[in-house]
Short mmCIF file of C-alpha atoms and ligand atoms in Angstrom, two decimals:
data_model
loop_
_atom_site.label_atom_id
_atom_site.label_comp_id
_atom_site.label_asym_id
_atom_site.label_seq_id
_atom_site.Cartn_x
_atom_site.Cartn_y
_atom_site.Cartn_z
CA UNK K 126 -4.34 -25.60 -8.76
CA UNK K 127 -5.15 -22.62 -7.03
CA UNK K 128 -5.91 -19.65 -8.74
CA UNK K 129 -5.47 -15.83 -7.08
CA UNK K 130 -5.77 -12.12 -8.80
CA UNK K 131 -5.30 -8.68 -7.54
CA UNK K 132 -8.23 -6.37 -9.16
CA UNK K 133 -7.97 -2.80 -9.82
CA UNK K 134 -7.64 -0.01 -12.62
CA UNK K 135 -4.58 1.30 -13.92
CA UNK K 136 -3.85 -2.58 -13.13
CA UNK K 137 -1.18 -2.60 -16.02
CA UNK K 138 1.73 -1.89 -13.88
CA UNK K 139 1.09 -4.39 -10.84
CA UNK K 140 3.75 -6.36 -9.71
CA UNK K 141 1.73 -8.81 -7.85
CA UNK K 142 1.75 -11.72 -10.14
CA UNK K 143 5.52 -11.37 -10.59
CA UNK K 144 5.81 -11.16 -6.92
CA UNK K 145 3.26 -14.38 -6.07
CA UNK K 146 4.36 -16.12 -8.93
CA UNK K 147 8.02 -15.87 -7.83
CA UNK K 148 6.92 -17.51 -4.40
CA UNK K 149 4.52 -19.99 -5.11
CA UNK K 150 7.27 -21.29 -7.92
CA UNK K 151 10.28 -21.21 -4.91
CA UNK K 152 8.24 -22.94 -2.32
CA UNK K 153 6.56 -25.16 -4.89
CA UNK K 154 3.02 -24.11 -4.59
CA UNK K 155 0.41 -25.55 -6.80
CA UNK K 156 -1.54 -22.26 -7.65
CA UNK K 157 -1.18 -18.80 -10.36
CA UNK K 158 -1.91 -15.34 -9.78
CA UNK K 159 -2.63 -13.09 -12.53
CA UNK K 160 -3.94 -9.29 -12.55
CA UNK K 161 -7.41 -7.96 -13.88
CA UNK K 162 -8.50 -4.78 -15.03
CA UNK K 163 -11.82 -4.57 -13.09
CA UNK K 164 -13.99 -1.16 -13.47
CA UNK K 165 -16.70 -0.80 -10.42
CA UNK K 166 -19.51 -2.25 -12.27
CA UNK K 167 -17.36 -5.91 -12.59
CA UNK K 168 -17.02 -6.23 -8.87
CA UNK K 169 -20.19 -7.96 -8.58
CA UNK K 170 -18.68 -10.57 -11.04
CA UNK K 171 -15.46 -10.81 -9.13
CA UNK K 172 -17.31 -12.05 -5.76
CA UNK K 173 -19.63 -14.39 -8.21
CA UNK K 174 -15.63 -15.81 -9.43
CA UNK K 175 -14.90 -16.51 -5.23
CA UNK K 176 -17.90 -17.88 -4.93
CA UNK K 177 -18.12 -20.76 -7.68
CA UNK K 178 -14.13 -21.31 -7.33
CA UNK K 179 -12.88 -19.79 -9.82
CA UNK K 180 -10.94 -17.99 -7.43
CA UNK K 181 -9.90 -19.19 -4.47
CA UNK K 182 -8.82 -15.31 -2.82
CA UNK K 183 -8.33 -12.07 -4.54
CA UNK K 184 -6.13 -8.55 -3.74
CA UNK K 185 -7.62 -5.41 -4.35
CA UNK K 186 -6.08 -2.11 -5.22
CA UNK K 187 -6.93 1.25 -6.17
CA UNK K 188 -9.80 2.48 -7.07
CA UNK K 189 -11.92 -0.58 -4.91
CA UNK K 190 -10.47 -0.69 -1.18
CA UNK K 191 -13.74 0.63 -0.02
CA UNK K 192 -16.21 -0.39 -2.49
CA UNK K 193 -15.62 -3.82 -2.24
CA UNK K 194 -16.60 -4.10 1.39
CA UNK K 195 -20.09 -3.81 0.62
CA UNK K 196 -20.11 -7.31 -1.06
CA UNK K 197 -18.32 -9.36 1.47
CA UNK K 198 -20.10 -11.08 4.41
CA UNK K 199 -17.19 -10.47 6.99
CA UNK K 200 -14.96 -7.90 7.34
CA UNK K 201 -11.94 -8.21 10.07
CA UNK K 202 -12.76 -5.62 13.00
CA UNK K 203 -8.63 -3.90 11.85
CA UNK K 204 -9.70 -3.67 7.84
CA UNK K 205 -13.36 -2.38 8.97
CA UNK K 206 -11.32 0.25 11.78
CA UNK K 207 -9.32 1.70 8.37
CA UNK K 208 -12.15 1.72 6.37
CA UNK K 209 -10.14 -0.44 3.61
CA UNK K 210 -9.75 -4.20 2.39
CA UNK K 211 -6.76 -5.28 0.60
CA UNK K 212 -7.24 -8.64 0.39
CA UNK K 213 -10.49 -11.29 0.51
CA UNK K 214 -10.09 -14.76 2.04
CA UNK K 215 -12.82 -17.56 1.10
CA UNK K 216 -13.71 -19.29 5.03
CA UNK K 217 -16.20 -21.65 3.64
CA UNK K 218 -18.86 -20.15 2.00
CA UNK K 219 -17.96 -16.70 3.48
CA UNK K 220 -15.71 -14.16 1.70
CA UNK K 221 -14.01 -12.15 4.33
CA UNK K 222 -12.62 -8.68 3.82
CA UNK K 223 -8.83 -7.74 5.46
CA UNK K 224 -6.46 -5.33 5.16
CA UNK K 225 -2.37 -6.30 5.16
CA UNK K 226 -1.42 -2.44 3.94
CA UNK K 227 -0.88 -1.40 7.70
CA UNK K 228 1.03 -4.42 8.49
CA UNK K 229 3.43 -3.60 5.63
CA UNK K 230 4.02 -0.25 6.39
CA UNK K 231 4.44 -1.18 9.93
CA UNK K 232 7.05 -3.64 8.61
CA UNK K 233 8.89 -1.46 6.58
CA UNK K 234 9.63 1.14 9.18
CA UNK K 235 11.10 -1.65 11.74
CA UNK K 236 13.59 -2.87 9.18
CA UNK K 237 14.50 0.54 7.69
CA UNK K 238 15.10 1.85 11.81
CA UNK K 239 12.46 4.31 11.58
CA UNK K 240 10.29 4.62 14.42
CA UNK K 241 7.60 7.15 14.79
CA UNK K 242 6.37 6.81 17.96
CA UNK K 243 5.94 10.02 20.45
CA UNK K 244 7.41 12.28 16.81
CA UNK K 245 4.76 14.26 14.58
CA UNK K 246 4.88 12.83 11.01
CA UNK K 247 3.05 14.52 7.81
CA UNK K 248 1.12 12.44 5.65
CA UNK K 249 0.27 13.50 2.23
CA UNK K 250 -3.04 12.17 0.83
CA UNK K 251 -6.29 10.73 2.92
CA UNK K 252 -7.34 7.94 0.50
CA UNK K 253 -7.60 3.70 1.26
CA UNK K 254 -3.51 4.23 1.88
CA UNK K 255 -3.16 6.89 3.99
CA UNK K 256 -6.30 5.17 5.99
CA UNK K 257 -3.65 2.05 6.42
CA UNK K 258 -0.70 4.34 7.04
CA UNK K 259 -2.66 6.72 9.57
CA UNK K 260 -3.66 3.08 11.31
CA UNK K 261 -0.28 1.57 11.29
CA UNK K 262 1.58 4.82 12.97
CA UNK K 263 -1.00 5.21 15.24
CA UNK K 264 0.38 1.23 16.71
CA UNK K 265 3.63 2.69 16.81
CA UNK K 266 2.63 5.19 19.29
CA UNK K 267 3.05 7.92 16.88
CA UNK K 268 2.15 11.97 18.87
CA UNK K 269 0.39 13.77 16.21
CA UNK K 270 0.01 13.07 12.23
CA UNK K 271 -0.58 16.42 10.13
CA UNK K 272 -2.64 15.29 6.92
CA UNK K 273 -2.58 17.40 4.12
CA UNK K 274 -4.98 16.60 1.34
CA UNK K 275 -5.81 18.15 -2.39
CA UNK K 276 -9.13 18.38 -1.17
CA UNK K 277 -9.62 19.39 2.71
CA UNK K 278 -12.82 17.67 3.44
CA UNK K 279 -11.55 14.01 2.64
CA UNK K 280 -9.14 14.78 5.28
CA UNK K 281 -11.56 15.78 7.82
CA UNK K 282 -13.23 13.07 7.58
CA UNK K 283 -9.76 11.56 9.21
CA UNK K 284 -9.97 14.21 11.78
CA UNK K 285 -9.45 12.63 15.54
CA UNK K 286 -7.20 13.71 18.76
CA UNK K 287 -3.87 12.69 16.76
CA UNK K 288 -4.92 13.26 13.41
CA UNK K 289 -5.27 16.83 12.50
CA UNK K 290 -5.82 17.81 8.63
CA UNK K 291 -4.95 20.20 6.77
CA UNK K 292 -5.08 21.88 2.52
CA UNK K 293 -1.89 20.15 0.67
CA UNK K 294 -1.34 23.97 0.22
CA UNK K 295 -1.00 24.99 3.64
CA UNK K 296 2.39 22.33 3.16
CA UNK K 297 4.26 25.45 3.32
CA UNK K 298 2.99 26.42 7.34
CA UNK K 299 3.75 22.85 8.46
CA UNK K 300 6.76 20.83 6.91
CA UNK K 301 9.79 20.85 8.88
CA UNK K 302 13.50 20.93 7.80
CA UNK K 303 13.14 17.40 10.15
CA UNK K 304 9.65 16.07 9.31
CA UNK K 305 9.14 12.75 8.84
CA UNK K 306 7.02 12.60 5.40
CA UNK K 307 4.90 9.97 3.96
CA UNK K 308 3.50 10.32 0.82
CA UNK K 309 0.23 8.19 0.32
CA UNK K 310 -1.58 10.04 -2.88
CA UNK K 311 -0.57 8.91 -6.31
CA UNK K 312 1.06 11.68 -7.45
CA UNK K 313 4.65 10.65 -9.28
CA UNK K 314 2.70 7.17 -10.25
CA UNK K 315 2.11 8.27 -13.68
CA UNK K 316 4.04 11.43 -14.52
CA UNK K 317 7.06 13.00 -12.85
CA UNK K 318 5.13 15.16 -10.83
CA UNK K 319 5.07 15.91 -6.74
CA UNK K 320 2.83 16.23 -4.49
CA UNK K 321 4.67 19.04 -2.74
CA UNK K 322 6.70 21.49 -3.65
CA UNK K 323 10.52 20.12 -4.21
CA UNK K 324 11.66 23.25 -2.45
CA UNK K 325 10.27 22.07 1.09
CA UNK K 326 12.21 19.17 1.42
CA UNK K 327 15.66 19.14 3.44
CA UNK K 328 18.75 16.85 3.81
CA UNK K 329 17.08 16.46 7.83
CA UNK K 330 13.92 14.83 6.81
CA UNK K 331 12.81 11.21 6.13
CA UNK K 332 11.04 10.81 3.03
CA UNK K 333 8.76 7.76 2.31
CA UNK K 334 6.95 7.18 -0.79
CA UNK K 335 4.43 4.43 -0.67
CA UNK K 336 4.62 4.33 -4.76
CA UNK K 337 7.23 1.47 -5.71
CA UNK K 338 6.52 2.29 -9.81
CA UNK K 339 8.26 4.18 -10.26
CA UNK K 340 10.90 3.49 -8.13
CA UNK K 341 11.93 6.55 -7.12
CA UNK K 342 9.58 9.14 -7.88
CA UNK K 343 10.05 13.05 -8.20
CA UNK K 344 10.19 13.56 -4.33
CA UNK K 345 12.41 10.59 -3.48
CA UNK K 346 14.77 11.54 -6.94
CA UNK K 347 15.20 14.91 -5.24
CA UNK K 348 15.24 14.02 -1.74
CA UNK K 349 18.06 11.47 -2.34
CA UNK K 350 20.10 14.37 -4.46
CA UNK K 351 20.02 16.28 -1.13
CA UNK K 352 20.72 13.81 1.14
CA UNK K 353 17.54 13.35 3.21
CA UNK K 354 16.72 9.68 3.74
CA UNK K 355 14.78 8.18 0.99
CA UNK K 356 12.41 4.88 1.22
CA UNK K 357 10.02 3.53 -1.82
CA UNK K 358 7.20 1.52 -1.14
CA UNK K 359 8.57 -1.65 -2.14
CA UNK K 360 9.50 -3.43 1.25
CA UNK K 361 5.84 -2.31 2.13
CA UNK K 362 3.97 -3.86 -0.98
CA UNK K 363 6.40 -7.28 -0.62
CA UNK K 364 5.48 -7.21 3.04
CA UNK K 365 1.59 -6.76 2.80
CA UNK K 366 1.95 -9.16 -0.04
CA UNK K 367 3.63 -12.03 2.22
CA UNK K 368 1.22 -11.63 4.84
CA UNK K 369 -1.82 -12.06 2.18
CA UNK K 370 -0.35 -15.77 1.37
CA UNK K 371 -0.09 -16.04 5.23
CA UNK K 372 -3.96 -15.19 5.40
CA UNK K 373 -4.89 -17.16 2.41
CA UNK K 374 -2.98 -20.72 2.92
CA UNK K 375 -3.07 -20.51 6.59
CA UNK K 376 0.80 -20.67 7.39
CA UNK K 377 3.62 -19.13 7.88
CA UNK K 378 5.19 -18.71 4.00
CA UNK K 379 6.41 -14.91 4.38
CA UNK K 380 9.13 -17.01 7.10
CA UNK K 381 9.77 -19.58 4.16
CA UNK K 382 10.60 -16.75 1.62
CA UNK K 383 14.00 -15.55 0.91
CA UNK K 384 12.98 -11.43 1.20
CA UNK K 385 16.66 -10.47 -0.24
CA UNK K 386 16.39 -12.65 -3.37
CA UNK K 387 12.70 -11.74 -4.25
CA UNK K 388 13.43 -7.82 -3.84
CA UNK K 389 16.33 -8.06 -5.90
CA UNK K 390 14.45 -10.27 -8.41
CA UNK K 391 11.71 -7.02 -8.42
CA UNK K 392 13.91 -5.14 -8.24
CA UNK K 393 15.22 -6.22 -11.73
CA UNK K 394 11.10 -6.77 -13.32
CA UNK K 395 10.99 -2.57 -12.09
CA UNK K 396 14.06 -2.28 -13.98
CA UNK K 397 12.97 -3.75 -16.93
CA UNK K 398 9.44 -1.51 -17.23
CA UNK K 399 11.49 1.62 -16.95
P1 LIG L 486 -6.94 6.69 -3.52
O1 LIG L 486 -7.80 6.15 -2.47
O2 LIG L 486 -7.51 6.91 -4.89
O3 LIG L 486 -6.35 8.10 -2.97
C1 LIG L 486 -5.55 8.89 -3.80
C2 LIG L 486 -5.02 10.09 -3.02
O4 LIG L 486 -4.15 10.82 -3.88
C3 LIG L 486 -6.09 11.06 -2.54
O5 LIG L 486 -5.72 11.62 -1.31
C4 LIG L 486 -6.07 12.14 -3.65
O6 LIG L 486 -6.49 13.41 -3.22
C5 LIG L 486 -4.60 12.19 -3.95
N1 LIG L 486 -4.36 12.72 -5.29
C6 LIG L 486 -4.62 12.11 -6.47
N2 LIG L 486 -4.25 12.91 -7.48
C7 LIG L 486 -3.76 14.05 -6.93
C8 LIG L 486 -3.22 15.24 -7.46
N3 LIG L 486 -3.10 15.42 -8.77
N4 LIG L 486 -2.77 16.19 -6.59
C9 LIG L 486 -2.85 16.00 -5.27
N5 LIG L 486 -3.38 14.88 -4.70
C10 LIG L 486 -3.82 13.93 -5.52
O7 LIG L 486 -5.65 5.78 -3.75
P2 LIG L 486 -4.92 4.86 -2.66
O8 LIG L 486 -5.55 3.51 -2.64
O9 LIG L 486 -4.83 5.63 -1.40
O10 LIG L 486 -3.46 4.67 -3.33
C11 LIG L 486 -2.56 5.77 -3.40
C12 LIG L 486 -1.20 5.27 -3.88
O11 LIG L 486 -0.64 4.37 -2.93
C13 LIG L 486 -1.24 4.53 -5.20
O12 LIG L 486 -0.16 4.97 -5.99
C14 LIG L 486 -1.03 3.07 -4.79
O13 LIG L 486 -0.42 2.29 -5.81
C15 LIG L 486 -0.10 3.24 -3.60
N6 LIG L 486 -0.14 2.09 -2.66
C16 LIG L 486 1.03 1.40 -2.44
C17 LIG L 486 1.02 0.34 -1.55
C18 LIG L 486 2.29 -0.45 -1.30
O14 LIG L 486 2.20 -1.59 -0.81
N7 LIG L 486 3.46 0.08 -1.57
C19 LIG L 486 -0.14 -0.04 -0.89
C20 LIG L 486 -1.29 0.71 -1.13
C21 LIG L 486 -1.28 1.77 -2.02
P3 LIG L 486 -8.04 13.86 -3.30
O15 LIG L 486 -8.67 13.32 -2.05
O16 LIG L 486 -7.99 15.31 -3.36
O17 LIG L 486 -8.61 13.22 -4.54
#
């Protein structure tokens, strides 16, 4: 049997077991995925676990995108462009670094009609998602991406001929009653709070949220109450998650899956954590 995990801490709330479980049991794959709380100084431990076969491929999530890259011996040129890896892939005795985050975001706007390209869109935060985000609507031919970040230097770090920070609280000077909006920090993950202020936001705008728990958090609860167009970050995480197994087993099993019947059966697991 194979045997997968997605690291990272707050880990608690992960619905990447339910979500690989669910497929491997559908298309009859011989192999488990479970989730492990992993603080910094257990990474080294985690690549020892890929090594020897205790694990045969691994996700990783917040706080290790970056920190893990240091361990691997490959990294794919995209994952190494963004600066993140999401997933590891054992090619023999090499552990490779990738990143599937863009792909799912990229995913996510074709099927909900949104299309960014030659438009400005704000992103909110300039951590290992916005990195993805900024990389996936840059393929899409987006014009310019305002970043607003807490703290202004993270975001300069971003800075290029699209990408132009700016202070979360110069939000005021640049949202528009028709921005397109994605919010990458993880504010509304753990408390009811928003990143911006609530009074910004306008029945015009598109409103993305790559947070899926909860799923709808302060900015989507209000956004939808007004009318704007509201998207979680569920058909983003099921979509980077598909193209992991694609990665891992070498074949196409994100075309085998039925995407309607495993959202709705996460849908129902979110449900149940509320
Ligand atoms: P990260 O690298 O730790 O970055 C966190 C970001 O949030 C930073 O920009 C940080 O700003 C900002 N932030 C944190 N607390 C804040 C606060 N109180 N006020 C304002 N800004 C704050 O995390 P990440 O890997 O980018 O992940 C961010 C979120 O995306 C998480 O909730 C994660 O679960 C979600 N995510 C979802 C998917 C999906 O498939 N749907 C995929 C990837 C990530 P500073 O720079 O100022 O600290």
């Amino acid at each position: 049997m194979k045997k997968f995990a997605v690291i990272g801490n707050p880990i608690k709330h992960s619905l990447s077991p339910a979500l690989h479980n669910w497929v491997f049991k559908s298309l009859g794959i011989d192999a488990e995925y479970e989730k492990k709380r992993v603080f910094q100084n257990q990474l080294a431990g985690i690549i020892s676990d890929l090594h020897c076969g205790k694990l045969d491929g691994i996700n990783v999530t917040i706080p290790h995108k970056g920190n893990i890259m240091q361990y691997l011996d490959e990294i794919n040129p995209r994952a190494k462009s963004i600066g993140a890896v999401n997933l590891i892939i054992k090619n023999g005795n090499k552990l490779v670094g990738n990143n599937t985050d863009w792909f799912g975001l990229t995913m996510t706007l074709k099927k909900n009609g949104i299309d960014p390209s030659g438009k400005e869109v704000i992103v909110l935060g300039a951590g290992g998602a916005a990195r993805s985000i900024i990389f996936a609507i840059k393929q899409s031919g987006v014009k310019k991406i305002v970043l607003l970040n807490r703290t202004l230097q993270k975001a300069e770090k971003l800075q290029d001929e699209i990408v132009f920070p700016s202070s979360l609280e110069d939000s005021v000077m640049v949202i528009k009653n028709d921005s397109i909006i994605i919010n990458t920090t993880s504010v509304g993950m753990q408390s009811e709070q928003s990143p911006l202020d609530l009074g910004l936001l306008h029945e015009n705008q598109i409103l993305i949220d790559v947070i899926y728990t909860p799923f709808e958090t302060a900015i989507l609860k209000f956004g939808k109450k007004i009318g704007a167009k509201t998207l979680n970050g569920l058909d983003m995480f099921i979509y980077q998650a598909l193209a992991s197994m694609d990665l891992w087993f070498g074949e196409d099993i994100s075309m085998q899956v039925n995407f309607p019947h495993l959202k709705t059966y996460l849908e129902n697991k979110l449900c149940l954590q509320k």
